[in-house]
Coordinates of C-alpha atoms in Angstrom, one line a residue:
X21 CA 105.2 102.1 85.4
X22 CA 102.8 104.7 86.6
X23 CA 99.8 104.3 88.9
X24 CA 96.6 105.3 87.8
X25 CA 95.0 108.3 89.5
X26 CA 92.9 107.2 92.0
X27 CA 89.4 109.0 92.9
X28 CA 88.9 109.4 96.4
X29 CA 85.6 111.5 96.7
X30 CA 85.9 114.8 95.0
X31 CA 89.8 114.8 95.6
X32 CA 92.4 112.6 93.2
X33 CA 95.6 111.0 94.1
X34 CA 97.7 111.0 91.2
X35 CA 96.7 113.5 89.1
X36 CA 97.7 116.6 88.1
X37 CA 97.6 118.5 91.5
X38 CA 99.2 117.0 94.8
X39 CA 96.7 115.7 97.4
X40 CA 97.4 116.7 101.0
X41 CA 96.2 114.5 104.4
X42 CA 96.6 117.5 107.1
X43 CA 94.9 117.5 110.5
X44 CA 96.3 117.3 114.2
X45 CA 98.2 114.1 115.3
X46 CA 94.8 113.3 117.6
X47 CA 91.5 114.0 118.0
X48 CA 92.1 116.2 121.7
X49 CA 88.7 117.2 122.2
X50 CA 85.3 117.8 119.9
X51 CA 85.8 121.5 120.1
X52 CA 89.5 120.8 119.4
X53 CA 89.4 118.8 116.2
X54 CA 86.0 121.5 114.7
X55 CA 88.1 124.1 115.2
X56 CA 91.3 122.7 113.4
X57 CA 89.3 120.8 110.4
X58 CA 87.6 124.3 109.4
X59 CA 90.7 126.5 110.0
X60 CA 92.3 123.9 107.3
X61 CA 89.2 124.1 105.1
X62 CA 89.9 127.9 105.0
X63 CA 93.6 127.4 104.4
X64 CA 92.9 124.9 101.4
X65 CA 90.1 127.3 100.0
X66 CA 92.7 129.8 99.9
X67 CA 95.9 128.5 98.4
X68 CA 93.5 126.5 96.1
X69 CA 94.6 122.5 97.4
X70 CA 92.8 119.6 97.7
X71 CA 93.2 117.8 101.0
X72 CA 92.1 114.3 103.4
X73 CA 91.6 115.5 107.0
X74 CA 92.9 113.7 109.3
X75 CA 93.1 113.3 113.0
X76 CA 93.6 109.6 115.1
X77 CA 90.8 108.8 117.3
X78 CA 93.0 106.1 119.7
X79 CA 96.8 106.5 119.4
X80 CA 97.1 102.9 120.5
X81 CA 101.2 103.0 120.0
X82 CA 102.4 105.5 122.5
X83 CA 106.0 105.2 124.5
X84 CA 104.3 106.0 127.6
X85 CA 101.5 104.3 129.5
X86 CA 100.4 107.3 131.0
X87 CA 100.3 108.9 127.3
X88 CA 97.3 110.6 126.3
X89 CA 95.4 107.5 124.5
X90 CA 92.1 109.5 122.9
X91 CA 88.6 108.2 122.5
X92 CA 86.4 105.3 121.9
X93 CA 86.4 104.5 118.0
X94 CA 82.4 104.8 117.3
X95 CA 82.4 108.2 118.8
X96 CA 85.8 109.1 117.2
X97 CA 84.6 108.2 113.8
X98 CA 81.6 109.2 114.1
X99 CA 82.7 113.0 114.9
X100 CA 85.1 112.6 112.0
X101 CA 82.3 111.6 109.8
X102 CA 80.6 114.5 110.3
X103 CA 83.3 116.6 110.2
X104 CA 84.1 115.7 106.8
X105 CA 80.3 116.3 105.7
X106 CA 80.6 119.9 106.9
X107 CA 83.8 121.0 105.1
X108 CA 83.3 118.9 102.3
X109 CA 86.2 116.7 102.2
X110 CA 87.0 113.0 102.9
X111 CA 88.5 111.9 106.0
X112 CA 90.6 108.9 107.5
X113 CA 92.0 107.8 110.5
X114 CA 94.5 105.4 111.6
X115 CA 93.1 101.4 112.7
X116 CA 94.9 99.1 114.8
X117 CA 93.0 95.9 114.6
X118 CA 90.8 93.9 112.3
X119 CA 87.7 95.0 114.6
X120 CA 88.6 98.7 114.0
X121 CA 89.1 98.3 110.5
X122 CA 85.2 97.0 110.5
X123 CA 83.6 99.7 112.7
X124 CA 86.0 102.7 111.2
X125 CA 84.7 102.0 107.2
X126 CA 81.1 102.6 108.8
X127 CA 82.1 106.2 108.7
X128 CA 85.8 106.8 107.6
X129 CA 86.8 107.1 103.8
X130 CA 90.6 105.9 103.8
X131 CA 91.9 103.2 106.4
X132 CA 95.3 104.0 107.8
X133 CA 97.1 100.9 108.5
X134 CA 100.1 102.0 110.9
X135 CA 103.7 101.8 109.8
X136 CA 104.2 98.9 112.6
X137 CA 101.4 97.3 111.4
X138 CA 102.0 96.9 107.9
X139 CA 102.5 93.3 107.8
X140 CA 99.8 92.0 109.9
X141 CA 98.0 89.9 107.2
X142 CA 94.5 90.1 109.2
X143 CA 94.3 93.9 109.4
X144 CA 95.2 94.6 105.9
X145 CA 92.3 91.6 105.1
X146 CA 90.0 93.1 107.1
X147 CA 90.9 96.8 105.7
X148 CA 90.6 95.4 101.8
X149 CA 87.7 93.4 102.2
X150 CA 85.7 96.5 103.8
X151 CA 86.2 98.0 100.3
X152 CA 87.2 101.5 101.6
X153 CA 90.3 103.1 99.7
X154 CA 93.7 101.9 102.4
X155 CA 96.5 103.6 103.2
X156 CA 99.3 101.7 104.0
X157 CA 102.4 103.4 106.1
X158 CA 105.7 101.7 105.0
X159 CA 107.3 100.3 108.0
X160 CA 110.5 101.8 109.5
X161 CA 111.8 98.1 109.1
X162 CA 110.6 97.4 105.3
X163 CA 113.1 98.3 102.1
X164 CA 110.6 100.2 99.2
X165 CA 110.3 97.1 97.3
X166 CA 109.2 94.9 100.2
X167 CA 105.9 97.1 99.7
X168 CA 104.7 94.6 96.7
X169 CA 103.9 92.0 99.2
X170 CA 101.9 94.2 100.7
X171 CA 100.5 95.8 97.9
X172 CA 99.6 91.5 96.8
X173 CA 97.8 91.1 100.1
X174 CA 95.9 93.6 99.6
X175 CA 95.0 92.8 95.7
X176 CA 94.2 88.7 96.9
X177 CA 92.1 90.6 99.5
X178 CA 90.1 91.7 96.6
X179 CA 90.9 95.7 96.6
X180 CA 93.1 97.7 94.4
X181 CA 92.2 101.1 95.8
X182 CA 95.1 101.6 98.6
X183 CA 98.5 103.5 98.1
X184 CA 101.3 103.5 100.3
X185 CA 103.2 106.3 102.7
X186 CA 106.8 106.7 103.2
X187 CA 107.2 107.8 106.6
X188 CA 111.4 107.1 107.1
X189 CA 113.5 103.8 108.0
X190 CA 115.2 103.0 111.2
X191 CA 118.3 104.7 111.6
X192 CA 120.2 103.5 114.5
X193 CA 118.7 104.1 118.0
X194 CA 116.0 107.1 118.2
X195 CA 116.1 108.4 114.8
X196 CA 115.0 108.1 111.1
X197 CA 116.5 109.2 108.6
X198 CA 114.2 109.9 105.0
X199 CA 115.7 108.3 102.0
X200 CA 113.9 110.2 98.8
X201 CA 114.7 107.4 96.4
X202 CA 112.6 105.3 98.7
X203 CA 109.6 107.6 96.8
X204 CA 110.9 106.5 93.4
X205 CA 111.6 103.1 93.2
X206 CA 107.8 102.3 94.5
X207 CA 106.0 105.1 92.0
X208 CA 108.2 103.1 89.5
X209 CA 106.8 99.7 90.9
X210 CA 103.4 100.8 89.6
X211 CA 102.2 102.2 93.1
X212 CA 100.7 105.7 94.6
X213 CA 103.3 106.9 97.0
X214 CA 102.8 110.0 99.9
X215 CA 104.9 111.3 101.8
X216 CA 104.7 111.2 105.4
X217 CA 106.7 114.9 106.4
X218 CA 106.2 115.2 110.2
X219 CA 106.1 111.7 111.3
X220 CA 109.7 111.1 109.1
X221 CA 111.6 114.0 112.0
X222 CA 110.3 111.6 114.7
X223 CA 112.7 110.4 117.2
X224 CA 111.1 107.7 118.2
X225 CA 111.7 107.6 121.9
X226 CA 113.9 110.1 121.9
X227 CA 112.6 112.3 125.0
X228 CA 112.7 109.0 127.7
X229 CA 109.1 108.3 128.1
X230 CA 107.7 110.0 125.1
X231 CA 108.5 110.5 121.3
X232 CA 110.8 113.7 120.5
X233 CA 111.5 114.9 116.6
X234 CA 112.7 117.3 114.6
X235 CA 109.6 119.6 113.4
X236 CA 111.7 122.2 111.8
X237 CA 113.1 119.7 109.2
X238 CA 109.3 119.1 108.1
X239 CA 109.1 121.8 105.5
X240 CA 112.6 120.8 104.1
X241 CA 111.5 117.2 103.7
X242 CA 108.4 117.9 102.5
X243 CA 109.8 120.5 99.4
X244 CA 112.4 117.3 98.9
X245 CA 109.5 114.7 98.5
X246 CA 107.5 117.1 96.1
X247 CA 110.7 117.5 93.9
X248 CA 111.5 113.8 94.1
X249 CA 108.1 113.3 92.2
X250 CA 105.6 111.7 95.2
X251 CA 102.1 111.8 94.7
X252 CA 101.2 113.3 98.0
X253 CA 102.1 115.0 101.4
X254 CA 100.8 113.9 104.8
X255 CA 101.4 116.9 107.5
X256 CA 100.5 117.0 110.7
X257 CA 99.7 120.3 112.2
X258 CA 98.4 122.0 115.4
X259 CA 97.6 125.3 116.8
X260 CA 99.8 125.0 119.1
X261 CA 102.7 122.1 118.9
X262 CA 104.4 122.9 122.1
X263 CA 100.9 122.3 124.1
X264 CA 99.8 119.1 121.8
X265 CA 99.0 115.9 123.9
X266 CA 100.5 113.6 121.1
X267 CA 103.1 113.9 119.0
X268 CA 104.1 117.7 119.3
X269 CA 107.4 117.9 118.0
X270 CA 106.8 117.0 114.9
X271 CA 103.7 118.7 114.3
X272 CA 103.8 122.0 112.0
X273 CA 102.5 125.3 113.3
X274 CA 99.3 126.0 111.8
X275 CA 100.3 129.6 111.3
X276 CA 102.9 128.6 109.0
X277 CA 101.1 125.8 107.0
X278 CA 99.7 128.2 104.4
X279 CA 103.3 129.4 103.1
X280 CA 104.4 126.0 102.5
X281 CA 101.5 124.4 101.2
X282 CA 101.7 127.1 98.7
X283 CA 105.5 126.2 98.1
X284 CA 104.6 122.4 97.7
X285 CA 101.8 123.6 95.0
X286 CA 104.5 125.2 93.2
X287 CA 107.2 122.9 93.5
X288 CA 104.5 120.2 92.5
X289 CA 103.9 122.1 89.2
X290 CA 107.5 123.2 87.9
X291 CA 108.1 118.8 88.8
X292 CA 105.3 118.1 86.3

């Protein structure tokens, strides 16, 4: 059963082009997170996508307690509010608690509710019922069809404008492992389905006292989950992944996210 394409500002999820949700892991400073949202809008603008920014104001689930954290949420969504209104393009950003779900929908168009969090009945209530559109990041811990309790929360809760992103499933200690027929069985369950590239090569814990991944299996995962038929691909990307204060590993070089957006585009097409 397909999903119905779902508006989300000027961009669609579902239809007949892929929607992307690029941006750095975190917001590292102002100038930081101008820089990389126009440097994206150019990108876009020139392989002809349409694409969510994204960058996390507060990574709140860090290995590390001395881990670069970010900044308060009002001024974090604030700047990514405005942000959005300069290159024309929604935004979202990830909430950890029913508070933030509140204050973020004051200026953020799409709610991410974090894989570890996708069960926590009062955030996704307090995500729904702020009428925004919701993201929600399949657990490393849930099967695909665990998702329609999630997605029924989320409808009791009084909002049917949310899709889901595969992101991997636990696979022994310090690793995921990205099972494409995950993408599948919840498109065939009647549900919008991304794809989660970068945070899929995570090995979570994998460096001691911070996360290590896999960044160079991005692109191949992400060409598999465009042939596999998802609806969308989330990438993080940075400048400069080796000097990135969260998450660097994973993240894609910005200097070779033109070449494979373009490859997804195509893929995308020759799927349809």
């Amino acid at each position: 059963m397909a999903a119905k394409p779902l508006k989300i500002d000027a961009c669609t999820l579902g239809g007949t082009q892929p929607l992307f949700i690029l941006g750095p892991c975190v917001i590292e400073s102002e100038k930081f997170v101008r820089r990389m949202a126009r440097k994206l809008q150019k990108i876009a603008e020139e392989v002809g996508i349409q694409f969510l920014f994204k960058a996390s104001y507060d990574k709140a689930n860090r290995t590390s307690v001395s881990s670069f954290r970010g900044m308060d949420i009002r001024e974090g969504c604030a700047l990514l509010q405005d942000i959005g209104r300069e290159i024309g393009v929604p935004v979202t950003t990830d909430v950890h608690s029913p508070e933030d779900a509140t204050i973020a929908a004051e200026y953020i168009d799409v709610l991410q509710i974090p894989a570890f969090l996708c069960r926590q009945t009062d955030l996704i209530q307090a995500a729904a019922e702020t009428g925004r559109v919701v993201n929600v990041k399949k657990g490393q811990f849930l099967a695909p069809w665990d998702l329609r309790n999630v997605a029924k929360k989320l409808e009791a809760f009084g909002n049917d404008r949310f899709f889901f992103t595969e992101r991997g499933v636990t696979f022994g200690y310090n690793n995921l492992v990205a099972d494409m027929r995950s993408l599948y069985w919840i498109r065939e369950a009647g549900f919008k389905v991304v794809f989660d590239a970068t945070h899929s090569v995570q090995r979570p814990g994998g460096a001691g006292d911070s996360t290590s991944g896999d960044g160079v299996l991005a692109p191949v995962l992400a060409r598999s989950a465009v042939a596999a038929g998802c609806d969308g691909v989330f990438i993080e990307t940075h400048e400069n992944p080796a000097k990135a204060l969260s998450d660097g590993p994973n993240q894609i070089p910005l200097s070779k996210l033109p070449k494979l957006l373009k490859t997804l585009k195509e893929i995308h097409a020759l799927v349809r």
